[in-house]
């Protein structure tokens, strides 16, 4: 029997998925947690086969938790979320997720994702797969470079560095001194990142960066 842990902050969602999976003769829920820190401690203790992880946890990004699970345990990870944007999908797999499912999926599909992950196979929610394919084939001619740019376009190391310093409360002038760059260059890195993520300002960029796992929640300074 497959043993799983669920890390889900919403009580009703947690109770619903636990109750549904409890009907499966092949899967046992061995524990659950409502935040990332407690979830990881539980995972280390019970060593489940698969972990269901929500992306939006109260104390860290679900992607940070996914990365920790994959680096420090043998457990597989199935992302279990309402997030449908390609940024989240791509970041999830970059952080080591084995499958990616929407909470709206039928329980049979969620169980299939759990089993596929256990056997080192990947399952992307069919609704998301259709969405990505539709986006891909909007163009008559598909240049591989275009596909990579639009579907898999992570921030550069410099952009991440600027973002993390912004999250710590530094202004552009301070960041320029920290990175030994001109203020205009730092602003350019920030502007390019805002455009890439379709956000309007540093606050939206910091929020997106935390959700995507590029920033540790503990480093964010609330102004």
Coordinates of N, CA and C in Angstrom, one line a residue:
X1 N 0.8 -1.2 0.0 CA 0.0 0.0 0.0 C 0.9 1.2 0.0
X2 N 0.5 2.2 -0.8 CA 1.3 3.5 -0.9 C 0.9 4.3 0.3
X3 N 1.9 4.9 0.9 CA 1.8 5.8 2.1 C 2.0 7.2 1.7
X4 N 1.0 8.1 2.0 CA 1.2 9.5 1.6 C 1.0 10.4 2.8
X5 N 1.6 11.6 2.6 CA 1.4 12.7 3.6 C 0.8 13.9 2.7
X6 N -0.1 14.6 3.3 CA -0.7 15.8 2.7 C -0.4 17.1 3.4
X7 N 0.2 18.0 2.6 CA 0.5 19.3 3.2 C -0.5 20.3 2.6
X8 N -1.5 20.7 3.3 CA -2.6 21.5 2.8 C -3.1 22.5 3.9
X9 N -3.1 23.8 3.7 CA -3.5 24.7 4.7 C -5.0 24.9 4.9
X10 N -5.8 24.6 3.9 CA -7.2 24.7 4.0 C -7.9 23.5 4.6
X11 N -8.5 23.7 5.8 CA -9.0 22.6 6.6 C -10.1 21.8 5.8
X12 N -11.0 22.4 5.1 CA -12.0 21.7 4.4 C -11.5 20.9 3.2
X13 N -10.5 21.5 2.5 CA -9.9 20.8 1.4 C -9.2 19.6 1.9
X14 N -8.4 19.8 3.0 CA -7.7 18.6 3.6 C -8.6 17.5 4.0
X15 N -9.7 17.9 4.7 CA -10.7 16.8 5.1 C -11.3 16.1 3.9
X16 N -11.6 16.9 2.9 CA -12.2 16.4 1.7 C -11.3 15.4 1.0
X17 N -10.0 15.7 0.8 CA -9.1 14.8 0.0 C -8.8 13.6 0.9
X18 N -8.6 13.8 2.2 CA -8.3 12.7 3.1 C -9.5 11.7 3.0
X19 N -10.7 12.2 3.1 CA -11.9 11.3 3.1 C -12.0 10.6 1.8
X20 N -11.7 11.3 0.7 CA -11.8 10.6 -0.7 C -10.8 9.6 -0.8
X21 N -9.5 9.9 -0.5 CA -8.4 8.9 -0.6 C -8.6 7.7 0.3
X22 N -9.2 8.0 1.5 CA -9.4 6.9 2.4 C -10.2 5.7 1.8
X23 N -11.0 6.0 0.8 CA -11.8 5.0 0.1 C -10.9 4.1 -0.8
X24 N -9.7 4.5 -1.1 CA -8.8 3.7 -2.0 C -8.2 2.6 -1.2
X25 N -8.2 1.4 -1.8 CA -7.6 0.2 -1.2 C -6.1 0.2 -1.3
X26 N -5.5 1.1 -2.2 CA -4.1 1.1 -2.5 C -3.3 2.2 -1.8
X27 N -4.0 3.2 -1.2 CA -3.3 4.4 -0.7 C -3.8 4.7 0.7
X28 N -2.8 4.9 1.6 CA -3.1 5.2 3.0 C -2.5 6.6 3.3
X29 N -3.3 7.5 3.9 CA -2.9 8.8 4.4 C -2.3 8.6 5.8
X30 N -0.9 8.7 5.9 CA -0.3 8.5 7.1 C -0.1 9.7 8.0
X31 N -0.4 10.9 7.4 CA -0.3 12.1 8.2 C -0.6 13.3 7.3
X32 N -0.8 14.5 8.0 CA -1.1 15.7 7.3 C -0.6 16.9 8.1
X33 N -0.4 18.0 7.4 CA 0.1 19.2 8.0 C -0.5 20.4 7.3
X34 N -0.6 21.6 8.0 CA -1.2 22.8 7.4 C -0.1 23.8 7.1
X35 N 1.2 23.5 7.3 CA 2.2 24.4 6.9 C 3.5 23.7 6.5
X36 N 4.4 24.4 5.9 CA 5.6 23.7 5.4 C 6.5 23.1 6.4
X37 N 6.8 23.9 7.4 CA 7.8 23.5 8.4 C 7.4 22.2 9.2
X38 N 6.1 22.2 9.6 CA 5.6 21.0 10.3 C 5.5 19.9 9.3
X39 N 5.1 20.2 8.1 CA 5.0 19.2 7.1 C 6.3 18.5 6.8
X40 N 7.4 19.2 6.7 CA 8.7 18.6 6.4 C 9.1 17.7 7.6
X41 N 8.9 18.2 8.8 CA 9.2 17.4 10.0 C 8.5 16.1 10.0
X42 N 7.2 16.1 9.6 CA 6.4 14.9 9.6 C 6.9 14.0 8.5
X43 N 7.3 14.5 7.3 CA 7.8 13.7 6.2 C 9.1 13.0 6.7
X44 N 9.9 13.7 7.4 CA 11.2 13.1 7.8 C 10.9 12.0 8.8
X45 N 9.8 12.1 9.6 CA 9.5 11.1 10.6 C 8.8 9.9 10.0
X46 N 7.9 10.0 9.1 CA 7.1 8.9 8.6 C 7.6 8.3 7.3
X47 N 8.4 9.1 6.6 CA 9.0 8.7 5.3 C 8.0 8.1 4.4
X48 N 7.0 9.0 3.9 CA 6.0 8.5 3.0 C 6.5 8.2 1.6
X49 N 5.7 7.5 0.9 CA 6.1 7.2 -0.5 C 5.9 8.5 -1.4
X50 N 4.8 9.2 -1.1 CA 4.4 10.4 -1.9 C 3.9 11.4 -1.0
X51 N 4.1 12.7 -1.3 CA 3.6 13.8 -0.6 C 2.8 14.7 -1.5
X52 N 1.6 15.1 -1.1 CA 0.7 16.0 -1.8 C 1.0 17.4 -1.2
X53 N 1.4 18.4 -2.0 CA 1.9 19.7 -1.6 C 1.1 20.8 -2.2
X54 N 0.5 21.6 -1.4 CA -0.2 22.8 -2.0 C 0.9 23.9 -2.2
X55 N 0.8 24.7 -3.2 CA 1.8 25.7 -3.5 C 1.7 26.9 -2.5
X56 N 0.5 27.2 -2.0 CA 0.4 28.4 -1.2 C 0.3 28.0 0.3
X57 N 1.4 27.9 0.9 CA 1.5 27.6 2.4 C 1.7 28.8 3.2
X58 N 1.3 28.9 4.4 CA 1.4 30.1 5.2 C 2.8 30.5 5.6
X59 N 3.7 29.6 5.7 CA 5.1 29.9 6.2 C 6.2 29.8 5.1
X60 N 5.9 29.3 3.9 CA 6.8 29.2 2.9 C 6.1 28.8 1.6
X61 N 6.8 28.9 0.5 CA 6.3 28.5 -0.8 C 6.2 27.0 -0.8
X62 N 5.2 26.4 -1.5 CA 5.1 25.0 -1.6 C 6.3 24.5 -2.5
X63 N 6.9 25.4 -3.3 CA 8.0 25.0 -4.1 C 9.3 24.9 -3.3
X64 N 9.4 25.7 -2.3 CA 10.5 25.6 -1.3 C 10.4 24.2 -0.6
X65 N 9.2 23.9 -0.2 CA 9.0 22.6 0.5 C 9.3 21.5 -0.5
X66 N 8.9 21.6 -1.7 CA 9.1 20.5 -2.7 C 10.6 20.3 -2.9
X67 N 11.4 21.4 -3.0 CA 12.8 21.3 -3.2 C 13.5 20.6 -2.0
X68 N 13.0 21.0 -0.7 CA 13.6 20.3 0.5 C 13.3 18.9 0.5
X69 N 12.0 18.5 0.1 CA 11.7 17.1 0.1 C 12.5 16.3 -0.8
X70 N 12.7 16.8 -2.0 CA 13.5 16.1 -3.1 C 14.9 16.0 -2.7
X71 N 15.5 17.0 -2.0 CA 16.9 17.0 -1.7 C 17.2 16.2 -0.5
X72 N 16.3 16.0 0.4 CA 16.6 15.4 1.7 C 15.8 14.1 2.0
X73 N 14.9 13.7 1.2 CA 14.2 12.5 1.4 C 14.0 11.7 0.1
X74 N 13.4 10.5 0.2 CA 13.2 9.7 -1.0 C 11.7 9.8 -1.4
X75 N 11.0 10.7 -0.8 CA 9.5 10.8 -1.1 C 9.3 11.5 -2.5
X76 N 8.3 11.1 -3.2 CA 7.9 11.7 -4.4 C 6.9 12.9 -4.1
X77 N 6.8 13.8 -5.0 CA 6.0 15.0 -4.7 C 4.9 15.2 -5.8
X78 N 3.7 15.3 -5.4 CA 2.6 15.7 -6.3 C 2.1 17.1 -5.9
X79 N 2.2 18.1 -6.7 CA 1.7 19.4 -6.4 C 0.2 19.3 -6.5
X80 N -0.5 19.9 -5.5 CA -1.9 19.8 -5.4 C -2.4 21.2 -5.2
X81 N -3.0 21.9 -6.3 CA -3.1 23.3 -6.2 C -4.3 23.8 -7.1
X82 N -4.6 25.1 -6.9 CA -5.5 25.8 -7.8 C -4.8 26.6 -8.9
X83 N -3.5 26.7 -8.8 CA -2.7 27.6 -9.6 C -2.6 27.0 -11.0
X84 N -3.0 27.7 -12.0 CA -2.9 27.2 -13.4 C -1.9 27.9 -14.3
X85 N -1.3 29.0 -13.8 CA -0.4 29.7 -14.7 C 0.9 28.9 -15.0
X86 N 1.4 29.0 -16.2 CA 2.5 28.2 -16.7 C 3.8 28.5 -15.8
X87 N 3.9 29.7 -15.3 CA 5.0 30.0 -14.4 C 5.1 29.0 -13.2
X88 N 3.9 28.7 -12.6 CA 3.9 27.8 -11.5 C 4.2 26.4 -11.9
X89 N 3.6 26.0 -13.1 CA 3.9 24.6 -13.6 C 5.3 24.4 -13.8
X90 N 6.0 25.3 -14.6 CA 7.4 25.2 -14.9 C 8.2 25.2 -13.7
X91 N 7.9 26.1 -12.7 CA 8.7 26.2 -11.5 C 8.6 25.0 -10.7
X92 N 7.4 24.4 -10.7 CA 7.2 23.2 -9.9 C 8.1 22.0 -10.4
X93 N 8.1 21.9 -11.7 CA 9.0 20.8 -12.2 C 10.5 21.1 -12.1
X94 N 10.8 22.4 -12.1 CA 12.2 22.8 -11.9 C 12.6 22.5 -10.5
X95 N 11.7 22.6 -9.6 CA 12.0 22.3 -8.1 C 11.9 20.9 -7.8
X96 N 11.6 20.0 -8.8 CA 11.6 18.6 -8.5 C 10.3 17.9 -8.4
X97 N 9.2 18.6 -8.6 CA 7.9 17.9 -8.5 C 7.8 16.8 -9.5
X98 N 7.1 15.7 -9.1 CA 6.9 14.6 -10.0 C 5.6 14.6 -10.8
X99 N 4.6 15.2 -10.2 CA 3.3 15.4 -10.9 C 2.7 16.7 -10.5
X100 N 1.7 17.2 -11.2 CA 1.1 18.5 -11.0 C -0.4 18.4 -11.2
X101 N -1.2 18.5 -10.2 CA -2.7 18.3 -10.3 C -3.4 19.5 -9.7
X102 N -4.6 19.7 -10.3 CA -5.5 20.7 -9.8 C -6.4 20.1 -8.8
X103 N -6.8 21.0 -7.8 CA -7.7 20.5 -6.8 C -9.1 20.1 -7.3
X104 N -9.4 20.7 -8.5 CA -10.7 20.4 -9.1 C -10.8 19.0 -9.8
X105 N -9.6 18.3 -9.8 CA -9.6 17.0 -10.5 C -10.4 16.0 -9.7
X106 N -10.9 15.0 -10.5 CA -11.6 13.9 -9.8 C -10.6 13.1 -9.0
X107 N -11.1 12.5 -7.9 CA -10.2 11.8 -7.0 C -9.5 10.6 -7.7
X108 N -10.2 10.0 -8.7 CA -9.5 8.9 -9.4 C -8.2 9.4 -10.1
X109 N -8.3 10.7 -10.7 CA -7.1 11.2 -11.3 C -6.1 11.6 -10.3
X110 N -6.4 12.1 -9.2 CA -5.5 12.4 -8.1 C -4.8 11.1 -7.7
X111 N -5.5 10.1 -7.5 CA -4.9 8.8 -7.1 C -4.0 8.3 -8.2
X112 N -4.4 8.5 -9.5 CA -3.5 8.1 -10.6 C -2.2 8.9 -10.5
X113 N -2.3 10.2 -10.3 CA -1.1 11.0 -10.2 C -0.1 10.5 -9.0
X114 N -0.7 10.1 -7.9 CA 0.1 9.6 -6.8 C 0.8 8.3 -7.2
X115 N 0.1 7.4 -7.9 CA 0.7 6.1 -8.3 C 1.7 6.4 -9.4
X116 N 1.4 7.3 -10.3 CA 2.4 7.5 -11.4 C 3.7 8.1 -10.8
X117 N 3.5 9.0 -9.8 CA 4.7 9.6 -9.2 C 5.6 8.5 -8.5
X118 N 4.9 7.6 -7.8 CA 5.6 6.5 -7.1 C 6.4 5.7 -8.0
X119 N 5.9 5.5 -9.2 CA 6.6 4.7 -10.2 C 7.5 5.5 -11.2
X120 N 7.9 6.7 -10.7 CA 8.8 7.6 -11.4 C 8.2 8.1 -12.8
X121 N 6.9 8.2 -12.8 CA 6.3 8.7 -14.0 C 5.6 10.1 -13.7
X122 N 5.5 10.9 -14.7 CA 4.9 12.2 -14.5 C 3.5 12.3 -15.0
X123 N 2.6 13.0 -14.3 CA 1.3 13.3 -14.8 C 0.9 14.7 -14.5
X124 N 0.6 15.4 -15.6 CA 0.2 16.8 -15.6 C -1.3 16.8 -15.8
X125 N -2.1 17.5 -14.9 CA -3.5 17.6 -15.0 C -3.9 17.9 -16.5
X126 N -4.8 17.0 -17.0 CA -5.2 17.2 -18.4 C -5.7 18.5 -18.8
X127 N -6.4 19.2 -17.9 CA -6.8 20.6 -18.2 C -5.7 21.5 -18.4
X128 N -4.6 21.4 -17.7 CA -3.4 22.2 -17.8 C -2.6 21.8 -19.1
X129 N -2.6 20.5 -19.4 CA -1.9 20.0 -20.6 C -2.6 20.6 -21.8
X130 N -3.9 20.6 -21.8 CA -4.6 21.2 -22.9 C -4.3 22.7 -23.1
X131 N -4.3 23.4 -22.0 CA -4.1 24.8 -22.0 C -2.7 25.1 -22.6
X132 N -1.7 24.4 -22.1 CA -0.3 24.6 -22.6 C -0.2 24.3 -24.1
X133 N -0.9 23.2 -24.5 CA -0.8 22.8 -25.9 C -1.5 23.9 -26.8
X134 N -2.6 24.4 -26.3 CA -3.3 25.4 -27.1 C -2.5 26.7 -27.2
X135 N -1.7 27.0 -26.2 CA -0.9 28.2 -26.2 C 0.3 27.9 -27.2
X136 N 0.8 26.7 -27.1 CA 1.9 26.3 -28.0 C 1.5 26.4 -29.5
X137 N 0.3 26.0 -29.8 CA -0.1 25.9 -31.2 C -0.8 27.1 -31.7
X138 N -0.8 28.2 -31.0 CA -1.4 29.4 -31.4 C -0.6 30.0 -32.6
X139 N 0.6 29.6 -32.8 CA 1.5 30.1 -33.8 C 1.6 29.0 -35.0
X140 N 1.4 29.4 -36.2 CA 1.5 28.5 -37.3 C 2.9 27.9 -37.4
X141 N 4.0 28.8 -37.2 CA 5.3 28.2 -37.2 C 5.8 28.3 -35.8
X142 N 6.3 27.2 -35.3 CA 6.8 27.2 -33.9 C 8.3 27.1 -33.8
X143 N 8.9 28.2 -33.5 CA 10.4 28.3 -33.3 C 10.7 27.7 -31.9
X144 N 11.6 26.7 -31.8 CA 11.9 26.2 -30.4 C 12.3 27.3 -29.5
X145 N 13.1 28.3 -29.9 CA 13.5 29.3 -29.0 C 12.3 30.1 -28.5
X146 N 11.3 30.3 -29.4 CA 10.1 31.0 -29.0 C 9.4 30.3 -27.9
X147 N 9.3 29.0 -28.1 CA 8.6 28.1 -27.1 C 9.3 28.2 -25.8
X148 N 10.6 28.0 -25.8 CA 11.4 28.1 -24.5 C 11.2 29.4 -23.8
X149 N 11.3 30.5 -24.6 CA 11.2 31.8 -24.0 C 9.8 32.0 -23.3
X150 N 8.8 31.6 -24.0 CA 7.4 31.8 -23.4 C 6.9 30.8 -22.4
X151 N 7.4 29.6 -22.5 CA 6.9 28.6 -21.5 C 7.9 28.3 -20.4
X152 N 9.2 28.5 -20.7 CA 10.2 28.1 -19.7 C 11.2 29.3 -19.6
X153 N 10.8 30.4 -19.0 CA 11.6 31.6 -19.0 C 11.9 32.0 -17.6
X154 N 12.8 31.3 -16.9 CA 13.1 31.6 -15.5 C 13.9 32.9 -15.4
X155 N 13.9 33.6 -14.2 CA 14.7 34.8 -14.0 C 16.1 34.4 -14.1
X156 N 16.9 35.4 -14.5 CA 18.4 35.3 -14.5 C 18.9 35.4 -13.0
X157 N 20.1 34.9 -12.8 CA 20.7 35.0 -11.5 C 20.7 36.4 -11.0
X158 N 21.1 37.4 -11.8 CA 21.1 38.8 -11.5 C 19.7 39.3 -11.1
X159 N 18.7 38.9 -11.8 CA 17.4 39.3 -11.5 C 16.9 38.7 -10.1
X160 N 17.3 37.5 -9.9 CA 16.9 36.9 -8.6 C 17.6 37.6 -7.5
X161 N 18.9 38.0 -7.7 CA 19.7 38.6 -6.6 C 19.1 40.0 -6.3
X162 N 18.7 40.7 -7.4 CA 18.0 42.0 -7.1 C 16.7 41.8 -6.4
X163 N 15.9 40.8 -6.8 CA 14.6 40.6 -6.2 C 14.8 40.2 -4.7
X164 N 15.8 39.4 -4.3 CA 16.0 39.1 -2.9 C 16.4 40.3 -2.1
X165 N 17.2 41.2 -2.7 CA 17.6 42.4 -1.9 C 16.4 43.3 -1.8
X166 N 15.6 43.4 -2.8 CA 14.3 44.2 -2.7 C 13.4 43.6 -1.6
X167 N 13.4 42.3 -1.5 CA 12.6 41.7 -0.5 C 13.1 41.9 0.9
X168 N 14.4 42.2 1.1 CA 15.0 42.6 2.3 C 14.8 44.0 2.7
X169 N 14.1 44.8 1.8 CA 13.8 46.2 2.1 C 14.8 47.2 1.6
X170 N 15.8 46.8 0.8 CA 16.8 47.7 0.2 C 16.2 48.5 -0.9
X171 N 16.6 49.7 -1.1 CA 16.2 50.5 -2.2 C 17.2 50.4 -3.3
X172 N 16.9 50.9 -4.5 CA 17.8 50.6 -5.7 C 19.2 51.1 -5.5
X173 N 19.4 52.3 -4.8 CA 20.7 52.8 -4.5 C 21.5 51.9 -3.6
X174 N 20.9 51.3 -2.6 CA 21.6 50.4 -1.7 C 21.9 49.1 -2.5
X175 N 21.0 48.6 -3.3 CA 21.3 47.4 -4.1 C 22.4 47.6 -5.0
X176 N 22.5 48.8 -5.6 CA 23.6 49.1 -6.6 C 24.9 49.0 -5.9
X177 N 25.0 49.5 -4.6 CA 26.3 49.4 -3.9 C 26.6 48.0 -3.5
X178 N 25.5 47.3 -3.1 CA 25.7 45.9 -2.7 C 26.2 45.0 -3.8
X179 N 25.8 45.3 -5.1 CA 26.1 44.4 -6.2 C 27.2 45.1 -7.1
X180 N 27.7 46.2 -6.7 CA 28.8 46.9 -7.4 C 28.3 47.2 -8.8
X181 N 27.1 47.7 -8.9 CA 26.5 48.1 -10.2 C 26.0 49.5 -10.2
X182 N 25.7 50.1 -11.3 CA 25.0 51.4 -11.4 C 23.6 51.2 -11.0
X183 N 23.0 52.4 -10.5 CA 21.6 52.3 -10.2 C 20.7 52.0 -11.4
X184 N 21.1 52.6 -12.5 CA 20.3 52.4 -13.8 C 20.3 50.9 -14.2
X185 N 21.5 50.2 -13.9 CA 21.6 48.8 -14.3 C 20.7 48.0 -13.4
X186 N 20.6 48.3 -12.1 CA 19.8 47.6 -11.1 C 18.3 47.8 -11.5
X187 N 18.0 49.0 -11.8 CA 16.6 49.3 -12.2 C 16.2 48.5 -13.5
X188 N 17.2 48.4 -14.4 CA 16.9 47.6 -15.6 C 16.6 46.1 -15.3
X189 N 17.4 45.6 -14.4 CA 17.2 44.2 -14.0 C 15.8 44.0 -13.4
X190 N 15.4 45.0 -12.6 CA 14.1 44.9 -11.9 C 13.0 45.1 -13.0
X191 N 13.2 46.0 -13.8 CA 12.1 46.3 -14.9 C 11.9 45.1 -15.8
X192 N 13.1 44.5 -16.2 CA 13.0 43.3 -17.0 C 12.2 42.1 -16.3
X193 N 12.5 42.0 -15.0 CA 11.8 40.9 -14.3 C 10.3 41.3 -14.1
X194 N 9.9 42.5 -13.9 CA 8.5 42.9 -13.8 C 7.8 42.6 -15.1
X195 N 8.5 42.9 -16.2 CA 7.9 42.6 -17.5 C 7.7 41.1 -17.7
X196 N 8.7 40.3 -17.4 CA 8.7 38.9 -17.5 C 7.6 38.2 -16.8
X197 N 7.3 38.7 -15.5 CA 6.3 38.2 -14.7 C 5.0 38.9 -14.8
X198 N 4.9 40.0 -15.6 CA 3.7 40.8 -15.8 C 3.2 41.3 -14.5
X199 N 4.1 41.9 -13.7 CA 3.7 42.6 -12.5 C 4.0 44.1 -12.6
X200 N 3.4 44.9 -11.7 CA 3.5 46.3 -11.8 C 4.6 46.9 -11.0
X201 N 5.0 46.3 -9.9 CA 5.9 46.9 -8.9 C 6.7 45.9 -8.1
X202 N 7.5 46.4 -7.2 CA 8.4 45.5 -6.4 C 7.5 44.6 -5.5
X203 N 6.4 45.1 -5.0 CA 5.6 44.4 -4.1 C 5.0 43.1 -4.7
X204 N 4.5 43.4 -5.9 CA 3.9 42.2 -6.7 C 5.0 41.2 -7.1
X205 N 6.2 41.8 -7.4 CA 7.3 40.9 -7.8 C 7.8 40.1 -6.7
X206 N 7.8 40.7 -5.5 CA 8.3 39.9 -4.3 C 7.3 38.8 -4.0
X207 N 6.0 39.2 -4.1 CA 4.9 38.2 -3.8 C 5.1 37.0 -4.8
X208 N 5.2 37.3 -6.1 CA 5.3 36.3 -7.1 C 6.6 35.5 -6.9
X209 N 7.7 36.1 -6.5 CA 9.0 35.4 -6.3 C 8.9 34.5 -5.1
X210 N 8.2 34.9 -4.1 CA 8.0 34.0 -2.9 C 7.1 32.8 -3.3
X211 N 6.1 33.0 -4.1 CA 5.2 31.9 -4.5 C 5.9 30.9 -5.4
X212 N 6.8 31.5 -6.2 CA 7.5 30.6 -7.1 C 8.8 29.9 -6.5
X213 N 9.0 30.3 -5.3 CA 10.1 29.6 -4.6 C 11.5 30.2 -4.8
X214 N 11.5 31.5 -5.3 CA 12.8 32.1 -5.5 C 13.2 32.9 -4.3
X215 N 12.3 33.2 -3.4 CA 12.6 34.0 -2.2 C 12.1 33.2 -1.0
X216 N 13.0 33.1 0.1 CA 12.6 32.5 1.3 C 11.7 33.5 2.1
X217 N 10.5 33.0 2.5 CA 9.5 33.8 3.2 C 10.2 34.5 4.4
X218 N 11.1 33.9 5.0 CA 11.7 34.5 6.2 C 12.6 35.7 5.9
X219 N 13.0 35.9 4.7 CA 13.8 37.0 4.3 C 13.0 38.3 3.9
X220 N 11.7 38.1 3.8 CA 10.9 39.3 3.3 C 10.7 40.2 4.5
X221 N 11.0 41.5 4.2 CA 10.8 42.6 5.2 C 9.4 43.3 4.8
X222 N 8.5 43.3 5.8 CA 7.3 44.0 5.6 C 7.4 45.5 5.9
X223 N 7.2 46.3 4.9 CA 7.4 47.7 5.0 C 6.1 48.4 5.5

